[in-house]
Amino acid sequence: MPDHPNHRSPSPLTQRRLMGLLSGALGVGVALILVISWQVSRHMGMGTGLAWLAGGATVLFAGSLLLVRELGRQREEHRRLERELHDSRQRLLAQQQAWHELRDLQQEAGDSDFYTSVLISTTRLMNVSRVSIWLLDDESMTCEASLDDTQVGEQLPIEDLHGYLEALRDSPSLVSGEAQQDPRLVCLNDYLIQHGVVSMLDAGVFVGGELRGILCCESPTPRRWHAEEVSCLLAVSGLISQFSESLRRREAEQDLYRYLHHDDVTGLPTLRGLDTRLERHLEAGRFHLGVLRIGGLSQINETLGQRGGDEALNLLAQHLQRYMSQSLPGIDLARLPSNRVILVMPDTSRDVVHQLLAELLGSLNAHPWWVANQAFQLQFALGVASYPDHSDNVEQLLQRAELALKEARHDTRHFVAFYASELSAWQQQQNLLERELREAVRSQQFCVYLQPQFDRQETLRGAEVLLRWQHPERGLISPGVFIHEAERSGLIRSIGNWVLEQAGQLLAGPLANTPLSLSVNVSVQQLRDEDFVPRIARLMHKHAIAPGRLTLEVVESLLLSPGISLQLKALRDLGVELSLDDFGTGYSSLRYLQDFRVDEVKLDKVFIDVLQQAEDAPLARSIIALAKTLGLKLVAEGVETPFQLEYLSRQGVDLVQGYHLARPEPVVDFLTRVQAAPSLLNHG
């Protein structure tokens, strides 16, 4: 609420000046009467002169009396104005103090505490007995908070409130001294009569530009609402809007944090949620890391659906936790994708660990798993790697535990295996892969595919550029097979720059006269190169790429790199758009979206896969709402069903891509698609 300047009422004549004027007027009046009486007595006799003298005195006395009464009236009016001004200043000070207190409270309070504080402050400031906060959804207007507990939870159907809500959308406040006769409130007449509301003052609560709630002041008697009261209520409703926006962001961030750190199916932490415990084991100096594979879930999924598989995983997690607490205390568990569980064990001799884990595997493999009153048999195998003997890097330790797991699956006696150097055949394969990649770069064995991107009307708007390796012996290979080795060997820089050049040639060539844009994935190593921004500048100039037609997709982990903010700003200054790829699966934090300027967010398919079995995707909905609030374009990838497309369109996603609309396709096929859409041509 803005501070108001001090108001000063116009100063009337002071009492001393008025008394001086009155005395002067009386003196002049007496002098005139005496002169007139003397003149009359000279010409008309003493009696007539005395009569004139008496009459003049009477008139003078009456005038003086009227003047004194007027002086008293002005003095009382002046006092009244001063009292009103003082009361107004006190109210403004109280409003400002309450506003500042509520503003500070909204940063940390929960919704219940904040709403209660708003109600108490508003009741005091507005001197009104009934104050309530109502929230809107698609179907009803619900009383969320009120000092009258019986009113909380009361609902009014949205379809019956059209006139009232339209009035609030047209003007941020609704003032009515006689509510039951107000044509704007006809739809509320039953409510007004039921609660004995005679006059009311309501202020809209707007979130993201939409009316999402109402702050209501209701009086059982006729009342004239002053302008300062309207301003006060609008200021408080503005705070509720800010609080609602802040609360929505906090809830979205909490949802994402919980999703990244906690597995809802098993109740176990994810690998990221295990970070703190891993740090403790690293500080201890030695520990064992095991990867437990769960086989047989596909049979349960095929028989009972995914819910059945989820129930089996939940039963397994409970069984493991009970077993650990009784037989293997000190072991930490976490859920991995692809039906795997991590075990982190304190330092113990290899023989003891092998024996304990063999007993665990024997117990698991012999255990019948009852799901939906049906018994299923699951198969378990466990690979183990030791820190620091097998690696002093947790990521590589996990890889080596996975290698040991492959060996354990062939051990039909114990189903447990430790990593050994003999398993380094995998490393030999990686070395061979690196040599073949270097040859692929030298002899240009790579090609690009394009996956079309569409708007909500299924109109083609652009494409994501995808890399493929045309291997001379193994045929077309997707990047999932070789990209990790390309990054490890540093070849990703030259490969990534080649892909960028291909995108530039497409934008300058066959797509030059179209409005289509292209998105290119950029690796962390590329962006960390000092020459990367100048390279992009040369690419934009060489191919005359218009601003907004080239989008670079970056991963969230990049945002943790020191100095990256300047790199991203320099790229945006060149007219390149930036997209945060796979948002929500990495280092997700709303702070990053506020600290680093990006143009769009890509919603990873993991958030919409839930729509294969459910009718809603709360996490996807939260991310979409967040992107809209921050003014970001949102692209959903992995759209595979008509329902997913319809749901995302309804939620306001800007662009979609996925197998339901189009698979990745060779450049020539994509250009054929463009030629078949005349509306995309001749936009140069």
XYZ file of C-alpha atoms in Angstrom:
684
model
C 0.000 0.000 0.000
C 1.640 3.329 -1.002
C 2.245 5.941 1.654
C -0.123 8.915 1.559
C 1.186 12.496 1.888
C -0.005 14.544 4.854
C -3.161 16.492 4.062
C -3.748 19.976 5.507
C -7.190 21.563 5.645
C -7.541 25.197 4.533
C -6.883 27.492 7.554
C -9.890 29.750 8.407
C -9.459 33.157 10.048
C -8.095 32.729 13.512
C -10.268 33.659 16.449
C -8.047 36.659 17.298
C -8.342 38.140 13.816
C -12.104 37.620 13.809
C -12.432 39.320 17.216
C -10.351 42.243 15.953
C -12.573 42.624 12.916
C -15.677 42.382 15.110
C -14.364 45.036 17.495
C -13.512 47.321 14.602
C -16.923 46.798 13.036
C -18.629 47.584 16.369
C -16.565 50.724 16.785
C -17.423 51.967 13.327
C -21.067 51.050 13.901
C -21.223 52.964 17.205
C -19.550 55.988 15.621
C -21.994 55.993 12.713
C -24.989 55.660 15.036
C -23.782 58.553 17.202
C -23.167 60.796 14.192
C -26.540 59.977 12.633
C -28.356 60.457 15.985
C -26.651 63.823 16.550
C -27.574 65.010 13.079
C -31.184 63.852 13.519
C -31.480 65.514 16.960
C -30.234 68.824 15.478
C -32.805 68.878 12.768
C -35.701 66.903 14.181
C -35.426 67.138 17.976
C -33.939 65.146 20.799
C -36.691 62.512 20.951
C -36.306 61.520 17.354
C -32.520 61.385 17.763
C -32.849 59.053 20.739
C -35.177 56.823 18.721
C -32.617 56.616 15.943
C -29.948 55.858 18.503
C -31.974 53.004 20.025
C -32.815 51.494 16.638
C -29.230 51.624 15.475
C -28.049 49.992 18.670
C -30.567 47.174 18.207
C -29.494 46.534 14.621
C -25.853 46.651 15.658
C -26.467 44.219 18.517
C -28.341 41.791 16.263
C -25.592 41.877 13.652
C -22.963 41.292 16.312
C -24.936 38.333 17.656
C -25.172 36.772 14.172
C -21.468 37.324 13.633
C -20.617 35.653 16.956
C -22.820 32.668 16.078
C -21.155 32.334 12.668
C -17.769 32.465 14.349
C -18.803 29.641 16.691
C -20.121 27.555 13.781
C -16.868 27.957 11.858
C -14.884 26.992 14.929
C -16.923 23.783 15.385
C -16.610 22.959 11.665
C -12.863 23.440 11.892
C -12.659 21.089 14.875
C -14.760 18.487 13.054
C -12.486 18.608 10.004
C -9.449 18.256 12.205
C -10.976 15.202 13.929
C -11.828 13.607 10.581
C -8.359 14.322 9.241
C -6.783 12.845 12.364
C -8.978 9.742 12.161
C -8.169 9.355 8.449
C -4.439 9.620 9.129
C -4.704 7.029 11.897
C -6.585 4.653 9.602
C -3.998 5.103 6.853
C -1.156 4.458 9.291
C -2.914 1.350 10.572
C -3.504 0.146 7.001
C 0.135 0.712 6.065
C 1.370 -1.108 9.165
C -0.963 -4.059 8.564
C 0.004 -4.195 4.883
C 3.721 -4.327 5.719
C 3.134 -7.019 8.354
C 1.160 -9.151 5.899
C 3.749 -8.630 3.178
C 6.479 -9.926 5.513
C 4.296 -12.820 6.657
C 3.551 -14.077 3.128
C 7.202 -15.000 2.577
C 7.156 -17.837 5.097
C 3.617 -18.548 6.312
C 1.426 -21.433 5.238
C -1.857 -20.657 3.540
C -3.965 -21.198 6.677
C -1.875 -18.872 8.882
C -1.653 -16.210 6.193
C -5.378 -16.242 5.438
C -6.224 -16.001 9.154
C -3.906 -12.992 9.539
C -5.514 -11.364 6.487
C -8.994 -11.854 7.927
C -8.076 -10.457 11.351
C -6.297 -7.415 9.885
C -9.069 -6.691 7.377
C -11.778 -6.968 10.047
C -9.925 -4.456 12.200
C -9.067 -2.035 9.404
C -12.464 -2.053 7.721
C -14.465 -2.153 10.965
C -16.664 -4.899 9.572
C -17.793 -8.129 11.212
C -17.861 -10.483 8.196
C -14.718 -10.948 6.110
C -14.041 -14.061 4.042
C -11.745 -15.382 1.312
C -13.251 -17.384 -1.560
C -11.366 -19.404 -4.175
C -12.551 -20.265 -7.673
C -12.176 -23.467 -9.644
C -13.863 -24.663 -12.816
C -17.078 -25.624 -11.051
C -17.599 -23.609 -7.878
C -16.656 -20.677 -5.667
C -15.626 -22.053 -2.265
C -15.136 -20.214 1.021
C -11.531 -21.015 1.869
C -11.224 -18.945 5.041
C -13.517 -17.001 7.364
C -13.540 -15.974 11.014
C -16.980 -17.588 11.053
C -16.109 -21.309 11.085
C -19.580 -22.265 9.877
C -18.973 -20.408 6.613
C -15.721 -22.227 5.727
C -16.326 -24.765 2.975
C -19.530 -23.143 1.725
C -19.805 -23.480 -2.060
C -21.632 -21.521 -4.740
C -21.909 -22.954 -8.291
C -19.890 -20.984 -10.852
C -22.615 -21.302 -13.462
C -24.961 -19.224 -11.246
C -22.502 -16.339 -10.684
C -21.926 -15.016 -14.198
C -22.974 -11.387 -13.598
C -21.098 -11.103 -10.308
C -17.850 -12.582 -11.656
C -18.006 -10.519 -14.851
C -18.334 -7.360 -12.723
C -15.173 -8.322 -10.826
C -13.285 -9.136 -14.019
C -14.248 -5.749 -15.496
C -13.237 -3.849 -12.355
C -10.907 -5.075 -9.601
C -13.429 -4.135 -6.893
C -17.186 -4.296 -6.454
C -18.748 -1.682 -4.158
C -22.417 -1.928 -3.205
C -24.184 0.050 -0.488
C -27.483 -1.770 -1.046
C -26.449 -5.241 -2.127
C -29.882 -6.835 -2.255
C -31.072 -4.204 -4.763
C -27.860 -4.201 -6.848
C -28.526 -5.645 -10.359
C -24.970 -6.964 -10.493
C -25.694 -9.147 -7.464
C -29.033 -10.655 -8.478
C -27.304 -14.049 -8.782
C -26.249 -13.770 -5.130
C -29.624 -12.714 -3.781
C -30.354 -16.000 -1.968
C -26.932 -15.901 -0.330
C -27.338 -12.233 0.688
C -30.738 -12.856 2.255
C -29.594 -16.033 4.002
C -26.658 -14.271 5.640
C -28.374 -10.923 6.160
C -25.907 -9.023 3.995
C -27.078 -5.468 3.275
C -23.939 -3.864 1.862
C -20.684 -5.346 0.623
C -17.239 -4.519 -0.700
C -15.414 -7.241 -2.670
C -11.961 -7.253 -4.290
C -10.797 -9.775 -6.891
C -7.721 -11.948 -6.377
C -5.957 -12.330 -9.724
C -3.255 -14.967 -10.339
C -1.501 -15.092 -13.687
C -3.984 -12.513 -15.012
C -6.997 -14.720 -14.185
C -9.607 -14.180 -11.467
C -8.842 -16.989 -9.004
C -10.382 -15.713 -5.769
C -12.309 -12.958 -3.973
C -11.773 -11.070 -0.708
C -15.242 -10.231 0.661
C -16.317 -7.636 3.245
C -20.007 -7.845 4.207
C -22.068 -5.580 6.467
C -25.526 -6.311 7.944
C -26.409 -2.578 7.803
C -26.397 0.035 5.026
C -22.948 1.479 4.630
C -21.144 3.964 2.447
C -17.720 2.563 1.547
C -15.025 5.265 1.412
C -12.385 5.463 -1.299
C -9.613 4.789 1.217
C -11.401 1.575 2.285
C -11.609 0.418 -1.325
C -7.896 1.154 -1.770
C -7.101 -0.733 1.435
C -9.019 -3.836 0.359
C -7.433 -3.781 -3.104
C -3.983 -3.624 -1.521
C -4.762 -6.626 0.688
C -6.207 -8.598 -2.254
C -3.003 -7.819 -4.141
C -1.033 -9.405 -1.309
C -3.252 -12.494 -1.491
C -2.525 -12.664 -5.238
C 1.227 -12.481 -4.580
C 0.932 -15.086 -1.842
C -1.056 -17.431 -4.088
C 1.543 -17.088 -6.838
C 4.373 -17.694 -4.376
C 2.549 -20.660 -2.837
C 1.939 -22.186 -6.254
C 5.623 -21.884 -7.119
C 6.671 -23.371 -3.787
C 4.275 -26.286 -4.220
C 5.560 -26.912 -7.761
C 9.160 -26.865 -6.539
C 8.303 -29.190 -3.641
C 6.551 -31.567 -6.043
C 9.579 -31.613 -8.323
C 11.981 -32.047 -5.411
C 9.920 -34.923 -4.033
C 9.734 -36.519 -7.474
C 13.504 -36.294 -7.953
C 14.438 -37.475 -4.471
C 11.676 -39.953 -3.612
C 10.127 -42.881 -5.456
C 6.380 -42.951 -4.836
C 5.981 -46.593 -5.899
C 8.453 -48.145 -3.446
C 8.736 -45.411 -0.846
C 12.530 -45.578 -1.286
C 14.769 -42.610 -2.085
C 16.017 -42.204 -5.631
C 19.729 -42.135 -6.395
C 19.636 -38.353 -5.990
C 17.800 -38.751 -2.691
C 20.663 -40.974 -1.538
C 23.259 -38.196 -1.955
C 23.505 -37.312 1.735
C 23.975 -40.936 2.830
C 26.496 -41.532 0.050
C 28.484 -38.565 1.339
C 28.588 -40.238 4.753
C 29.906 -43.470 3.233
C 32.489 -41.536 1.195
C 33.722 -39.824 4.339
C 34.094 -43.254 6.005
C 36.560 -44.130 3.244
C 35.406 -47.618 2.221
C 32.059 -49.157 1.262
C 30.391 -51.560 -1.180
C 27.791 -50.556 -3.769
C 25.415 -53.178 -5.108
C 22.869 -53.117 -7.931
C 19.940 -55.500 -7.449
C 18.045 -56.494 -10.604
C 14.399 -57.575 -10.346
C 13.283 -59.992 -13.053
C 9.761 -61.219 -13.711
C 7.911 -57.915 -13.318
C 6.982 -57.946 -16.996
C 4.805 -61.018 -16.388
C 2.946 -59.213 -13.590
C 2.530 -56.114 -15.773
C 1.155 -58.196 -18.631
C -1.237 -60.068 -16.315
C -2.409 -57.302 -13.985
C -1.282 -54.095 -15.676
C 1.207 -51.552 -14.412
C -0.620 -51.164 -11.109
C 0.075 -54.797 -10.398
C 3.771 -54.308 -11.152
C 3.859 -51.245 -8.905
C 2.250 -53.212 -6.085
C 4.887 -55.932 -6.459
C 7.679 -53.337 -6.270
C 6.112 -51.849 -3.162
C 5.920 -55.303 -1.508
C 9.565 -55.913 -2.407
C 10.670 -52.594 -0.909
C 8.847 -53.366 2.343
C 10.392 -56.856 2.435
C 13.899 -55.454 1.855
C 13.522 -52.833 4.563
C 12.336 -55.434 7.101
C 15.132 -57.824 6.129
C 17.783 -55.100 6.394
C 16.604 -53.914 9.790
C 16.712 -57.478 11.146
C 19.714 -59.039 9.371
C 21.761 -56.328 7.620
C 21.536 -53.083 9.603
C 23.390 -50.089 8.211
C 22.601 -50.800 4.547
C 20.985 -47.938 2.594
C 18.537 -48.591 -0.232
C 17.509 -46.516 -3.254
C 15.371 -47.075 -6.354
C 16.957 -47.020 -9.802
C 15.097 -47.017 -13.125
C 14.639 -50.241 -15.095
C 13.565 -52.360 -12.102
C 16.774 -51.969 -10.146
C 17.551 -51.199 -6.507
C 20.832 -49.850 -5.115
C 22.324 -51.204 -1.894
C 25.081 -49.217 -0.177
C 26.872 -51.319 2.465
C 29.423 -50.223 5.085
C 32.957 -51.620 4.805
C 33.111 -55.359 5.535
C 35.352 -58.096 4.190
C 34.463 -59.329 0.730
C 33.790 -62.887 1.941
C 31.379 -61.705 4.637
C 29.561 -59.405 2.199
C 29.291 -62.216 -0.354
C 27.837 -64.609 2.233
C 25.332 -62.066 3.573
C 24.186 -61.048 0.127
C 23.935 -64.659 -1.045
C 21.600 -65.311 1.893
C 19.561 -62.240 0.930
C 19.291 -63.402 -2.699
C 18.320 -66.889 -1.598
C 15.550 -65.426 0.545
C 14.275 -63.170 -2.249
C 14.319 -65.839 -4.938
C 12.468 -68.330 -2.713
C 9.823 -65.842 -1.631
C 6.366 -66.027 -3.273
C 5.040 -62.565 -4.154
C 1.284 -62.269 -3.761
C -0.308 -59.580 -5.919
C -4.095 -59.341 -6.359
C -4.465 -62.762 -4.691
C -2.131 -64.349 -7.226
C 1.322 -65.783 -6.454
C 4.205 -64.724 -8.711
C 7.870 -65.672 -8.719
C 10.461 -62.939 -9.174
C 14.111 -63.496 -10.062
C 16.899 -61.504 -8.422
C 20.594 -60.978 -9.164
C 23.103 -58.623 -7.539
C 26.315 -57.043 -8.812
C 28.748 -55.418 -6.358
C 31.652 -52.987 -6.708
C 33.837 -51.724 -3.854
C 34.974 -48.179 -3.101
C 37.784 -47.246 -3.598
C 39.211 -50.606 -4.788
C 37.228 -50.696 -8.021
C 36.851 -46.949 -8.494
C 37.021 -43.752 -6.469
C 34.243 -42.232 -8.595
C 30.645 -43.058 -7.645
C 29.367 -42.892 -11.235
C 32.044 -45.297 -12.466
C 31.512 -47.469 -9.393
C 27.850 -47.765 -10.362
C 28.845 -48.735 -13.916
C 31.131 -51.448 -12.606
C 28.439 -52.769 -10.289
C 26.227 -53.008 -13.398
C 29.001 -54.977 -15.141
C 29.187 -57.323 -12.163
C 25.401 -57.699 -12.337
C 25.692 -59.123 -15.852
C 28.022 -61.773 -14.466
C 25.748 -62.445 -11.477
C 22.841 -63.317 -13.750
C 24.869 -66.311 -14.974
C 25.680 -67.486 -11.426
C 22.741 -69.830 -10.921
C 23.919 -70.790 -7.443
C 24.290 -67.483 -5.564
C 23.215 -64.848 -8.113
C 25.873 -62.533 -6.615
C 29.055 -61.319 -8.313
C 31.767 -58.797 -7.508
C 33.385 -56.645 -10.147
C 36.713 -58.030 -11.395
C 39.229 -56.789 -13.922
C 38.230 -59.660 -16.191
C 34.987 -57.833 -16.694
C 36.943 -55.094 -18.432
C 35.953 -56.531 -21.753
C 33.414 -53.753 -21.565
C 36.256 -51.270 -21.455
C 37.800 -52.913 -24.499
C 34.481 -52.485 -26.278
C 34.485 -48.814 -25.319
C 37.995 -48.405 -26.735
C 36.874 -50.005 -29.984
C 33.837 -47.715 -30.040
C 36.070 -44.675 -29.609
C 38.272 -45.706 -32.543
C 35.206 -46.259 -34.730
C 33.804 -42.873 -33.698
C 37.016 -41.131 -34.703
C 36.824 -42.827 -38.082
C 33.152 -41.827 -38.356
C 34.087 -38.176 -37.794
C 36.918 -38.377 -40.321
C 34.879 -40.108 -43.046
C 31.592 -38.266 -42.327
C 29.474 -41.292 -41.437
C 26.966 -39.157 -39.517
C 23.638 -37.849 -40.753
C 20.776 -35.879 -39.229
C 17.123 -36.799 -38.778
C 14.386 -34.287 -38.006
C 11.524 -34.843 -35.573
C 8.648 -32.473 -36.421
C 7.188 -30.163 -33.780
C 3.543 -29.063 -33.964
C 1.383 -26.445 -32.273
C -1.924 -27.206 -30.539
C -3.742 -27.106 -33.912
C -1.269 -29.758 -35.202
C 0.303 -27.236 -37.578
C 3.988 -27.836 -38.312
C 6.133 -25.205 -36.560
C 9.636 -26.629 -36.683
C 11.725 -29.658 -35.810
C 14.347 -30.993 -33.454
C 17.601 -31.952 -35.176
C 18.677 -35.462 -34.140
C 21.985 -37.207 -34.780
C 22.325 -40.645 -36.373
C 25.442 -42.743 -37.145
C 25.379 -44.605 -40.461
C 27.788 -47.379 -39.418
C 29.284 -49.230 -42.402
C 28.649 -52.646 -40.793
C 25.948 -52.200 -38.143
C 23.701 -49.833 -40.077
C 21.884 -46.836 -38.587
C 22.775 -46.323 -34.906
C 20.930 -43.975 -32.517
C 22.961 -41.660 -30.241
C 22.029 -43.612 -27.108
C 24.636 -46.200 -28.151
C 27.582 -43.877 -28.710
C 26.917 -40.427 -27.240
C 28.371 -41.254 -23.818
C 31.646 -42.385 -25.387
C 31.652 -39.311 -27.637
C 31.409 -37.120 -24.534
C 34.038 -39.108 -22.620
C 36.521 -38.940 -25.507
C 35.858 -35.266 -26.296
C 34.653 -36.081 -29.826
C 31.290 -34.551 -28.951
C 32.696 -31.095 -29.738
C 33.444 -31.812 -33.402
C 30.293 -33.918 -33.796
C 28.117 -31.228 -32.183
C 29.620 -28.482 -34.337
C 28.931 -30.567 -37.448
C 25.258 -30.895 -36.427
C 25.029 -27.123 -35.939
C 26.431 -26.573 -39.423
C 23.832 -28.965 -40.870
C 21.068 -26.986 -39.134
C 22.467 -23.721 -40.510
C 22.542 -25.104 -44.052
C 18.920 -26.255 -43.761
C 17.741 -22.879 -42.471
C 19.626 -21.056 -45.214
C 18.661 -23.530 -47.938
C 15.430 -25.514 -48.314
C 13.802 -23.937 -45.211
C 14.870 -20.363 -45.990
C 11.437 -19.213 -47.184
C 9.475 -20.905 -44.411
C 8.632 -19.759 -40.850
C 9.967 -23.022 -39.427
C 12.640 -23.101 -36.710
C 15.127 -25.806 -35.755
C 16.236 -26.965 -32.292
C 19.692 -28.440 -31.737
C 20.970 -30.197 -28.614
C 24.224 -28.699 -27.343
C 26.565 -30.586 -25.027
C 28.043 -29.185 -21.843
C 31.531 -29.498 -23.348
C 30.558 -27.382 -26.341
C 29.143 -24.603 -24.215
C 32.222 -24.567 -22.003
C 34.461 -23.851 -25.009
C 35.602 -20.228 -25.117
C 35.144 -20.274 -28.907
C 31.538 -21.512 -28.798
C 29.775 -18.125 -28.769
C 31.982 -16.699 -31.566
C 31.371 -19.917 -33.521
C 27.609 -19.457 -33.232
C 27.982 -15.798 -34.247
C 29.867 -16.860 -37.390
C 27.225 -19.516 -38.123
C 24.383 -16.988 -37.808
C 26.180 -14.503 -40.057
C 27.307 -17.070 -42.637
C 23.789 -18.445 -43.166
C 21.891 -15.196 -42.461
C 19.796 -16.939 -39.790
C 17.031 -14.655 -38.525
C 16.581 -14.248 -34.746
C 14.330 -16.903 -33.245
C 14.838 -19.526 -35.963
C 17.655 -21.407 -34.219
C 17.082 -22.851 -30.728
C 19.836 -24.413 -28.655
C 18.729 -27.023 -26.131
C 20.810 -27.156 -22.944
C 20.575 -29.556 -20.004
C 19.821 -28.421 -16.462
C 23.170 -29.587 -15.049
C 24.828 -26.924 -17.204
C 23.226 -24.205 -15.084
C 25.472 -25.201 -12.184
C 28.625 -24.360 -14.185
C 30.412 -21.183 -13.043
C 30.226 -18.289 -15.504
C 27.587 -19.959 -17.651
C 25.187 -17.043 -17.175
C 27.383 -14.776 -19.345
C 27.603 -17.463 -22.055
C 23.826 -17.851 -22.188
C 23.281 -14.083 -22.289
C 25.756 -13.722 -25.151
C 23.919 -16.409 -27.133
C 20.541 -14.745 -26.588
C 22.041 -11.418 -27.697
C 22.884 -13.111 -31.019
C 19.198 -13.904 -31.557
C 19.517 -17.559 -30.535
C 16.689 -18.940 -28.397
C 17.558 -21.163 -25.440
C 15.590 -24.200 -24.349
C 15.967 -26.045 -21.037
C 15.881 -29.699 -22.069
C 14.242 -32.487 -20.030
C 13.149 -30.015 -17.357
C 12.385 -31.700 -14.046
C 14.717 -34.688 -14.471
C 18.007 -33.060 -13.434
C 18.941 -30.202 -11.149
C 15.454 -28.718 -11.229
C 14.954 -25.581 -9.205
C 12.693 -22.635 -9.825
C 15.629 -20.446 -8.853
C 17.425 -21.493 -12.043
C 14.497 -20.372 -14.183
C 14.612 -16.992 -12.461
C 18.418 -16.558 -12.442
C 19.086 -17.789 -16.000
C 17.173 -16.339 -18.936
C 15.838 -19.056 -21.211
C 13.062 -18.871 -23.795
C 11.433 -22.262 -23.460
C 11.196 -25.332 -21.278
C 10.984 -28.889 -22.645
C 8.691 -31.131 -20.622
C 10.268 -34.574 -20.452
C 8.122 -37.532 -21.501
C 8.480 -39.099 -18.054
C 5.991 -36.514 -16.746
C 3.311 -37.378 -19.276
C 3.841 -41.147 -19.398
C 1.482 -41.287 -16.423
C -1.312 -40.354 -18.851
C -1.018 -43.865 -20.281
C -2.819 -45.123 -17.139
C -4.358 -42.008 -15.556
C -6.508 -39.090 -16.627
C -4.352 -36.418 -15.004
C -0.634 -35.663 -14.671
C -0.233 -33.332 -11.647
C 3.506 -32.826 -12.043
C 3.158 -32.010 -15.741
C 0.320 -29.618 -14.895
C 2.502 -27.880 -12.268
C 5.404 -27.446 -14.697
C 3.087 -26.110 -17.413
C 1.548 -23.601 -14.972
C 5.025 -22.568 -13.852
C 6.213 -22.018 -17.430
C 3.118 -19.924 -18.226
C 3.622 -17.856 -15.078
C 7.224 -17.127 -16.052
C 6.242 -16.323 -19.643
C 8.168 -19.260 -21.112
C 7.269 -21.276 -24.197
C 6.653 -24.910 -23.322
C 7.413 -27.897 -25.546
C 6.196 -31.389 -24.609
C 8.120 -34.350 -26.004
C 7.221 -38.018 -26.080
C 3.550 -37.553 -27.029
C 2.423 -41.038 -27.987
C -1.384 -41.121 -27.654
C -4.329 -38.944 -28.730
C -5.321 -38.465 -25.072
C -1.872 -37.129 -24.168
C -2.113 -34.665 -27.056
C -5.611 -33.549 -26.070
C -4.598 -33.175 -22.403
C -1.478 -31.130 -23.184
C -3.393 -28.909 -25.606
C -6.020 -28.287 -22.941
C -3.306 -27.314 -20.478
C -1.893 -24.733 -22.891
C 1.352 -26.370 -24.090
C 2.790 -24.403 -27.023
C 4.478 -27.169 -29.034
C 4.365 -30.977 -29.000
C 6.474 -33.700 -30.547
C 6.275 -37.466 -30.370
C 5.482 -40.685 -32.182
C 1.743 -39.981 -32.157
C 2.267 -37.063 -34.545
C 5.514 -37.938 -36.320
C 8.590 -40.067 -35.778
C 12.107 -38.748 -36.460
C 12.564 -38.814 -40.224
C 15.303 -38.237 -42.812
C 15.734 -34.686 -44.054
C 14.296 -35.513 -47.473
C 11.088 -36.854 -45.887
C 10.765 -33.765 -43.711
C 11.174 -31.492 -46.741
C 8.456 -33.493 -48.526
C 6.211 -32.840 -45.523
C 6.956 -29.106 -45.801
C 6.244 -29.045 -49.537
C 2.876 -30.656 -48.853
C 1.877 -27.669 -46.694
C 1.585 -24.610 -49.024
C 0.898 -22.302 -46.072
C 4.501 -22.829 -44.920
C 6.075 -21.742 -48.209
C 7.053 -18.294 -49.493
C 7.432 -16.663 -46.089
C 10.841 -15.232 -46.889
